[in-house]
PDB file of C-alpha atoms in Angstrom:
ATOM      1  CA  UNK C1346     140.333 259.821  78.951  1.00 92.00           C
ATOM      2  CA  UNK C1347     139.064 260.560  75.444  1.00 93.00           C
ATOM      3  CA  UNK C1348     135.440 260.864  74.309  1.00 94.00           C
ATOM      4  CA  UNK C1349     134.156 258.663  77.127  1.00 95.00           C
ATOM      5  CA  UNK C1350     130.403 258.195  77.380  1.00 95.00           C
ATOM      6  CA  UNK C1351     128.412 255.684  79.412  1.00 94.00           C
ATOM      7  CA  UNK C1352     124.814 254.743  78.622  1.00 93.00           C
ATOM      8  CA  UNK C1353     122.710 252.085  80.329  1.00 89.00           C
ATOM      9  CA  UNK C1354     119.158 250.834  79.920  1.00 86.00           C
ATOM     10  CA  UNK C1355     116.670 251.157  82.773  1.00 80.00           C
ATOM     11  CA  UNK C1356     112.904 250.760  83.093  1.00 79.00           C
ATOM     12  CA  UNK C1357     112.288 254.166  81.505  1.00 81.00           C
ATOM     13  CA  UNK C1358     114.627 253.599  78.583  1.00 82.00           C
ATOM     14  CA  UNK C1359     118.142 254.867  77.895  1.00 86.00           C
ATOM     15  CA  UNK C1360     120.016 256.596  80.716  1.00 86.00           C
ATOM     16  CA  UNK C1361     123.154 258.562  79.876  1.00 88.00           C
ATOM     17  CA  UNK C1362     125.483 258.558  82.873  1.00 91.00           C
ATOM     18  CA  UNK C1363     128.554 260.166  81.238  1.00 93.00           C
ATOM     19  CA  UNK C1364     128.701 262.330  78.124  1.00 92.00           C
ATOM     20  CA  UNK C1365     131.839 262.912  76.033  1.00 93.00           C
ATOM     21  CA  UNK C1366     134.370 263.143  78.851  1.00 92.00           C
ATOM     22  CA  UNK C1367     137.858 264.339  77.869  1.00 92.00           C
ATOM     23  CA  UNK C1368     140.773 265.033  80.203  1.00 90.00           C
ATOM     24  CA  UNK C1369     144.424 264.152  80.802  1.00 91.00           C
ATOM     25  CA  UNK C1370     146.500 263.988  83.959  1.00 91.00           C
ATOM     26  CA  UNK C1371     150.256 264.225  84.247  1.00 90.00           C
ATOM     27  CA  UNK C1372     152.338 261.932  86.422  1.00 90.00           C
ATOM     28  CA  UNK C1373     152.362 263.146  90.022  1.00 91.00           C
ATOM     29  CA  UNK C1374     149.352 265.420  89.568  1.00 92.00           C
ATOM     30  CA  UNK C1375     146.497 265.608  92.089  1.00 93.00           C
ATOM     31  CA  UNK C1376     142.961 266.013  90.787  1.00 93.00           C
ATOM     32  CA  UNK C1377     139.506 266.012  92.360  1.00 92.00           C
ATOM     33  CA  UNK C1378     136.388 264.827  90.552  1.00 91.00           C
ATOM     34  CA  UNK C1379     133.647 266.949  92.093  1.00 90.00           C
ATOM     35  CA  UNK C1380     129.885 266.723  91.749  1.00 85.00           C
ATOM     36  CA  UNK C1381     126.594 266.008  93.462  1.00 82.00           C
ATOM     37  CA  UNK C1382     125.305 262.504  94.136  1.00 81.00           C
ATOM     38  CA  UNK C1383     124.232 260.891  90.891  1.00 80.00           C
ATOM     39  CA  UNK C1384     126.362 263.154  88.708  1.00 84.00           C
ATOM     40  CA  UNK C1385     128.521 260.278  87.441  1.00 87.00           C
ATOM     41  CA  UNK C1386     131.646 260.705  89.611  1.00 88.00           C
ATOM     42  CA  UNK C1387     132.026 257.107  90.755  1.00 86.00           C
ATOM     43  CA  UNK C1388     131.229 255.743  87.291  1.00 90.00           C
ATOM     44  CA  UNK C1389     133.952 257.985  85.882  1.00 91.00           C
ATOM     45  CA  UNK C1390     136.438 256.654  88.441  1.00 90.00           C
ATOM     46  CA  UNK C1391     135.476 253.032  87.712  1.00 90.00           C
ATOM     47  CA  UNK C1392     135.994 253.552  83.981  1.00 93.00           C
ATOM     48  CA  UNK C1393     139.307 255.277  84.635  1.00 91.00           C
ATOM     49  CA  UNK C1394     140.403 252.139  86.501  1.00 89.00           C
ATOM     50  CA  UNK C1395     139.072 249.791  83.831  1.00 90.00           C
ATOM     51  CA  UNK C1396     136.610 248.297  86.330  1.00 90.00           C
ATOM     52  CA  UNK C1397     133.669 249.472  84.220  1.00 92.00           C
ATOM     53  CA  UNK C1398     133.550 249.778  80.433  1.00 93.00           C
ATOM     54  CA  UNK C1399     132.471 252.917  78.562  1.00 94.00           C
ATOM     55  CA  UNK C1400     129.841 252.856  75.824  1.00 94.00           C
ATOM     56  CA  UNK C1401     132.189 254.963  73.702  1.00 94.00           C
ATOM     57  CA  UNK C1402     135.668 256.380  74.113  1.00 95.00           C
ATOM     58  CA  UNK C1403     139.020 255.240  75.420  1.00 94.00           C
ATOM     59  CA  UNK C1404     141.192 255.413  78.523  1.00 95.00           C
ATOM     60  CA  UNK C1405     144.983 255.290  78.397  1.00 93.00           C
ATOM     61  CA  UNK C1406     146.499 254.432  81.779  1.00 88.00           C
ATOM     62  CA  UNK C1407     150.256 254.155  82.244  1.00 81.00           C
ATOM     63  CA  UNK C1408     150.676 253.901  78.483  1.00 85.00           C
ATOM     64  CA  UNK C1409     148.077 251.114  78.087  1.00 86.00           C
ATOM     65  CA  UNK C1410     144.855 251.605  76.111  1.00 93.00           C
ATOM     66  CA  UNK C1411     142.678 249.828  78.668  1.00 93.00           C
ATOM     67  CA  UNK C1412     139.760 248.776  76.533  1.00 93.00           C
ATOM     68  CA  UNK C1413     141.986 247.235  73.886  1.00 93.00           C
ATOM     69  CA  UNK C1414     142.939 244.728  76.606  1.00 93.00           C
ATOM     70  CA  UNK C1415     141.121 241.679  77.951  1.00 93.00           C
ATOM     71  CA  UNK C1416     139.643 241.736  81.453  1.00 92.00           C
ATOM     72  CA  UNK C1417     142.591 239.755  82.779  1.00 92.00           C
ATOM     73  CA  UNK C1418     145.056 242.108  81.088  1.00 92.00           C
ATOM     74  CA  UNK C1419     143.287 245.136  82.591  1.00 91.00           C
ATOM     75  CA  UNK C1420     143.489 243.479  86.016  1.00 90.00           C
ATOM     76  CA  UNK C1421     147.226 243.014  85.512  1.00 88.00           C
ATOM     77  CA  UNK C1422     147.625 246.727  84.657  1.00 90.00           C
ATOM     78  CA  UNK C1423     145.692 247.674  87.804  1.00 89.00           C
ATOM     79  CA  UNK C1424     147.787 245.347  89.972  1.00 87.00           C
ATOM     80  CA  UNK C1425     150.975 246.913  88.649  1.00 87.00           C
ATOM     81  CA  UNK C1426     150.005 250.580  88.545  1.00 91.00           C
ATOM     82  CA  UNK C1427     146.870 251.401  90.578  1.00 91.00           C
ATOM     83  CA  UNK C1428     145.959 251.688  94.249  1.00 90.00           C
ATOM     84  CA  UNK C1429     142.424 252.144  95.600  1.00 89.00           C
ATOM     85  CA  UNK C1430     140.894 253.754  98.688  1.00 88.00           C
ATOM     86  CA  UNK C1431     137.141 253.407  99.241  1.00 84.00           C
ATOM     87  CA  UNK C1432     134.594 255.105 101.493  1.00 79.00           C
ATOM     88  CA  UNK C1433     133.709 251.739 103.073  1.00 81.00           C
ATOM     89  CA  UNK C1434     137.382 250.723 103.570  1.00 84.00           C
ATOM     90  CA  UNK C1435     136.955 247.316 101.836  1.00 88.00           C
ATOM     91  CA  UNK C1436     139.243 245.510 104.272  1.00 93.00           C
ATOM     92  CA  UNK C1437     139.192 241.715 104.489  1.00 94.00           C
ATOM     93  CA  UNK C1438     137.338 241.139 107.798  1.00 94.00           C
ATOM     94  CA  UNK C1439     139.054 237.846 108.630  1.00 96.00           C
ATOM     95  CA  UNK C1440     142.568 239.267 108.155  1.00 96.00           C
ATOM     96  CA  UNK C1441     144.529 241.349 110.655  1.00 97.00           C
ATOM     97  CA  UNK C1442     145.679 244.863 109.805  1.00 96.00           C
ATOM     98  CA  UNK C1443     149.102 243.474 108.918  1.00 97.00           C
ATOM     99  CA  UNK C1444     147.656 240.689 106.766  1.00 97.00           C
ATOM    100  CA  UNK C1445     145.424 243.152 104.914  1.00 96.00           C
ATOM    101  CA  UNK C1446     148.423 245.309 104.015  1.00 96.00           C
ATOM    102  CA  UNK C1447     150.564 242.298 103.160  1.00 96.00           C
ATOM    103  CA  UNK C1448     147.949 240.934 100.748  1.00 94.00           C
ATOM    104  CA  UNK C1449     148.817 242.964  97.598  1.00 91.00           C
ATOM    105  CA  UNK C1450     152.515 242.362  98.233  1.00 93.00           C
ATOM    106  CA  UNK C1451     151.966 238.630  98.566  1.00 93.00           C
ATOM    107  CA  UNK C1452     149.912 238.611  95.354  1.00 88.00           C
ATOM    108  CA  UNK C1453     152.933 240.230  93.701  1.00 87.00           C
ATOM    109  CA  UNK C1454     155.218 237.529  95.188  1.00 91.00           C
ATOM    110  CA  UNK C1455     157.192 240.058  97.227  1.00 91.00           C
ATOM    111  CA  UNK C1456     159.533 238.181  99.608  1.00 93.00           C
ATOM    112  CA  UNK C1457     159.685 241.245 101.873  1.00 95.00           C
ATOM    113  CA  UNK C1458     155.887 241.457 102.250  1.00 95.00           C
ATOM    114  CA  UNK C1459     155.771 241.261 106.059  1.00 96.00           C
ATOM    115  CA  UNK C1460     158.574 243.741 106.703  1.00 96.00           C
ATOM    116  CA  UNK C1461     157.318 246.218 104.087  1.00 96.00           C
ATOM    117  CA  UNK C1462     153.721 246.042 105.347  1.00 96.00           C
ATOM    118  CA  UNK C1463     154.874 246.461 108.956  1.00 97.00           C
ATOM    119  CA  UNK C1464     156.877 249.571 108.051  1.00 96.00           C
ATOM    120  CA  UNK C1465     153.919 251.069 106.180  1.00 94.00           C
ATOM    121  CA  UNK C1466     151.544 250.482 109.100  1.00 96.00           C
ATOM    122  CA  UNK C1467     154.054 252.154 111.375  1.00 95.00           C
ATOM    123  CA  UNK C1468     154.165 255.077 108.920  1.00 94.00           C
ATOM    124  CA  UNK C1469     150.392 255.566 109.210  1.00 94.00           C
ATOM    125  CA  UNK C1470     150.512 255.384 113.001  1.00 93.00           C
ATOM    126  CA  UNK C1471     149.281 251.819 113.502  1.00 94.00           C
ATOM    127  CA  UNK C1472     152.437 250.090 114.657  1.00 93.00           C
ATOM    128  CA  UNK C1473     150.574 248.924 117.779  1.00 94.00           C
ATOM    129  CA  UNK C1474     147.609 247.552 115.809  1.00 93.00           C
ATOM    130  CA  UNK C1475     149.314 245.009 113.554  1.00 96.00           C
ATOM    131  CA  UNK C1476     147.445 241.984 114.915  1.00 95.00           C
ATOM    132  CA  UNK C1477     144.032 243.630 115.236  1.00 96.00           C
ATOM    133  CA  UNK C1478     141.103 242.583 113.043  1.00 96.00           C
ATOM    134  CA  UNK C1479     139.133 245.380 111.315  1.00 95.00           C
ATOM    135  CA  UNK C1480     136.101 244.890 113.577  1.00 94.00           C
ATOM    136  CA  UNK C1481     138.060 246.084 116.629  1.00 95.00           C
ATOM    137  CA  UNK C1482     139.521 249.127 114.863  1.00 94.00           C
ATOM    138  CA  UNK C1483     137.822 252.523 114.696  1.00 92.00           C
ATOM    139  CA  UNK C1484     136.688 253.916 111.363  1.00 91.00           C
ATOM    140  CA  UNK C1485     139.711 256.175 111.203  1.00 92.00           C
ATOM    141  CA  UNK C1486     142.049 253.291 111.989  1.00 94.00           C
ATOM    142  CA  UNK C1487     140.417 251.141 109.311  1.00 94.00           C
ATOM    143  CA  UNK C1488     140.913 253.875 106.748  1.00 91.00           C
ATOM    144  CA  UNK C1489     144.562 254.174 107.792  1.00 92.00           C
ATOM    145  CA  UNK C1490     144.936 250.444 107.124  1.00 95.00           C
ATOM    146  CA  UNK C1491     143.289 250.998 103.734  1.00 93.00           C
ATOM    147  CA  UNK C1492     145.730 253.825 102.971  1.00 94.00           C
ATOM    148  CA  UNK C1493     148.657 251.635 103.994  1.00 94.00           C
ATOM    149  CA  UNK C1494     147.396 248.832 101.748  1.00 94.00           C
ATOM    150  CA  UNK C1495     146.980 251.240  98.811  1.00 93.00           C
ATOM    151  CA  UNK C1496     150.365 252.924  99.150  1.00 94.00           C
ATOM    152  CA  UNK C1497     152.450 249.889 100.155  1.00 93.00           C
ATOM    153  CA  UNK C1498     152.821 248.804  96.516  1.00 91.00           C
ATOM    154  CA  UNK C1499     153.916 252.337  95.538  1.00 92.00           C
ATOM    155  CA  UNK C1500     151.266 252.707  92.804  1.00 92.00           C
ATOM    156  CA  UNK C1501     151.682 255.123  89.912  1.00 93.00           C
ATOM    157  CA  UNK C1502     148.035 256.167  90.343  1.00 93.00           C
ATOM    158  CA  UNK C1503     145.874 256.258  93.471  1.00 93.00           C
ATOM    159  CA  UNK C1504     142.094 256.352  92.977  1.00 93.00           C
ATOM    160  CA  UNK C1505     140.111 257.430  96.047  1.00 92.00           C
ATOM    161  CA  UNK C1506     136.288 257.308  96.103  1.00 89.00           C
ATOM    162  CA  UNK C1507     134.850 259.530  98.883  1.00 86.00           C
ATOM    163  CA  UNK C1508     137.600 258.343 101.277  1.00 84.00           C
ATOM    164  CA  UNK C1509     136.275 260.414 104.206  1.00 81.00           C
ATOM    165  CA  UNK C1510     132.564 259.896 103.497  1.00 81.00           C
ATOM    166  CA  UNK C1511     131.963 257.576 106.452  1.00 79.00           C
ATOM    167  CA  UNK C1512     134.180 259.443 108.929  1.00 82.00           C
ATOM    168  CA  UNK C1513     133.501 262.370 111.247  1.00 84.00           C
ATOM    169  CA  UNK C1514     134.949 265.728 110.246  1.00 84.00           C
ATOM    170  CA  UNK C1515     138.033 265.694 112.499  1.00 87.00           C
ATOM    171  CA  UNK C1516     138.945 262.108 111.618  1.00 87.00           C
ATOM    172  CA  UNK C1517     138.355 262.807 107.926  1.00 86.00           C
ATOM    173  CA  UNK C1518     140.683 265.809 108.055  1.00 88.00           C
ATOM    174  CA  UNK C1519     143.490 263.755 109.599  1.00 89.00           C
ATOM    175  CA  UNK C1520     142.990 260.968 107.037  1.00 89.00           C
ATOM    176  CA  UNK C1521     143.167 263.426 104.148  1.00 89.00           C
ATOM    177  CA  UNK C1522     146.290 265.071 105.568  1.00 90.00           C
ATOM    178  CA  UNK C1523     147.870 261.607 105.757  1.00 91.00           C
ATOM    179  CA  UNK C1524     146.771 260.726 102.221  1.00 90.00           C
ATOM    180  CA  UNK C1525     148.274 263.889 100.757  1.00 91.00           C
ATOM    181  CA  UNK C1526     151.480 263.400 102.773  1.00 91.00           C
ATOM    182  CA  UNK C1527     151.902 259.829 101.481  1.00 92.00           C
ATOM    183  CA  UNK C1528     151.073 261.027  97.987  1.00 90.00           C
ATOM    184  CA  UNK C1529     153.825 263.662  98.124  1.00 91.00           C
ATOM    185  CA  UNK C1530     156.337 261.156  99.517  1.00 91.00           C
ATOM    186  CA  UNK C1531     155.713 258.677  96.700  1.00 92.00           C
ATOM    187  CA  UNK C1532     154.986 261.111  93.858  1.00 92.00           C
ATOM    188  CA  UNK C1533     151.749 259.287  93.071  1.00 93.00           C
ATOM    189  CA  UNK C1534     149.120 260.615  90.661  1.00 93.00           C
ATOM    190  CA  UNK C1535     146.042 261.086  92.857  1.00 94.00           C
ATOM    191  CA  UNK C1536     142.458 261.120  91.566  1.00 94.00           C
ATOM    192  CA  UNK C1537     139.960 261.855  94.326  1.00 92.00           C
ATOM    193  CA  UNK C1538     136.164 261.630  94.000  1.00 90.00           C
ATOM    194  CA  UNK C1539     134.367 263.931  96.431  1.00 87.00           C
ATOM    195  CA  UNK C1540     131.346 266.179  96.818  1.00 82.00           C
ATOM    196  CA  UNK C1541     133.329 268.354  99.265  1.00 80.00           C
ATOM    197  CA  UNK C1542     134.644 271.497  97.536  1.00 81.00           C
ATOM    198  CA  UNK C1543     136.976 272.292 100.461  1.00 82.00           C
ATOM    199  CA  UNK C1544     138.588 268.881 100.120  1.00 84.00           C
ATOM    200  CA  UNK C1545     138.803 269.300  96.358  1.00 88.00           C
ATOM    201  CA  UNK C1546     140.604 272.604  96.848  1.00 89.00           C
ATOM    202  CA  UNK C1547     143.547 270.698  98.331  1.00 90.00           C
ATOM    203  CA  UNK C1548     144.147 269.175  94.882  1.00 92.00           C
ATOM    204  CA  UNK C1549     145.953 270.916  92.043  1.00 92.00           C
ATOM    205  CA  UNK C1550     143.001 270.505  89.690  1.00 90.00           C
ATOM    206  CA  UNK C1551     139.253 269.978  89.834  1.00 89.00           C
ATOM    207  CA  UNK C1552     137.107 268.160  87.284  1.00 88.00           C
ATOM    208  CA  UNK C1553     133.525 269.263  87.878  1.00 90.00           C
ATOM    209  CA  UNK C1554     130.809 266.829  86.771  1.00 90.00           C
ATOM    210  CA  UNK C1555     127.203 267.904  86.330  1.00 87.00           C
ATOM    211  CA  UNK C1556     124.631 265.524  84.840  1.00 84.00           C
ATOM    212  CA  UNK C1557     127.395 263.432  83.328  1.00 87.00           C
ATOM    213  CA  UNK C1558     129.315 266.301  81.720  1.00 88.00           C
ATOM    214  CA  UNK C1559     132.496 268.153  82.571  1.00 83.00           C
ATOM    215  CA  UNK C1560     131.144 271.661  83.106  1.00 75.00           C
ATOM    216  CA  UNK C1561     134.369 273.487  83.933  1.00 60.00           C
ATOM    217  CA  UNK C1562     137.751 273.260  82.234  1.00 47.00           C
ATOM    218  CA  UNK C1563     140.323 271.284  84.230  1.00 44.00           C
ATOM    219  CA  UNK C1564     142.843 274.079  84.598  1.00 50.00           C
ATOM    220  CA  UNK C1565     145.867 273.770  86.837  1.00 45.00           C
ATOM    221  CA  UNK C1566     145.800 276.177  89.767  1.00 45.00           C
ATOM    222  CA  UNK C1567     148.599 278.696  90.006  1.00 39.00           C
TER     223      UNK C1567
END
């Protein structure tokens, strides 16, 4: 991410959400974007994924300069390289756990979609919940389905936006342990948005955002 700024217009005039953001991540690295509500964390993550466009600056993801691409081309890069985990799970309510995890594989025309999705749900401890709809699963179980869906395509980069924000502390801890375990197994680059400094400390690096600026250098921990 190079020289990224984001400015929008509101009723009071110009609002600067991000200001001159610069950082790089290496393959397989884990990084937390930390900051208070309204600091620009989620906007930063959306721009990193090419879901939102910066006012200035550029993002290079998996060798692609995202904002030199069309919307459809950016979507193709995301489908090939990026997995997402959200605070609100974002599962398809009319699909079973298995169908939710199969979906990205089917979109990629994977002939082994059912078997691969079944194995991933077993890996996250939901082998007995394959045919359950999200509405009958607990919050923790829904987030496990979301993790399975994100990791089943073996993404180069996983972007997680407050993944434990809607879970109780104990459930959130188990979900994060599972996320980091899957991340290590696959060697994924993990970018985690959180306001929880203890959670951020589990990552190799922290990017601290205050009022749209990086206020601390993103140094690797030793």
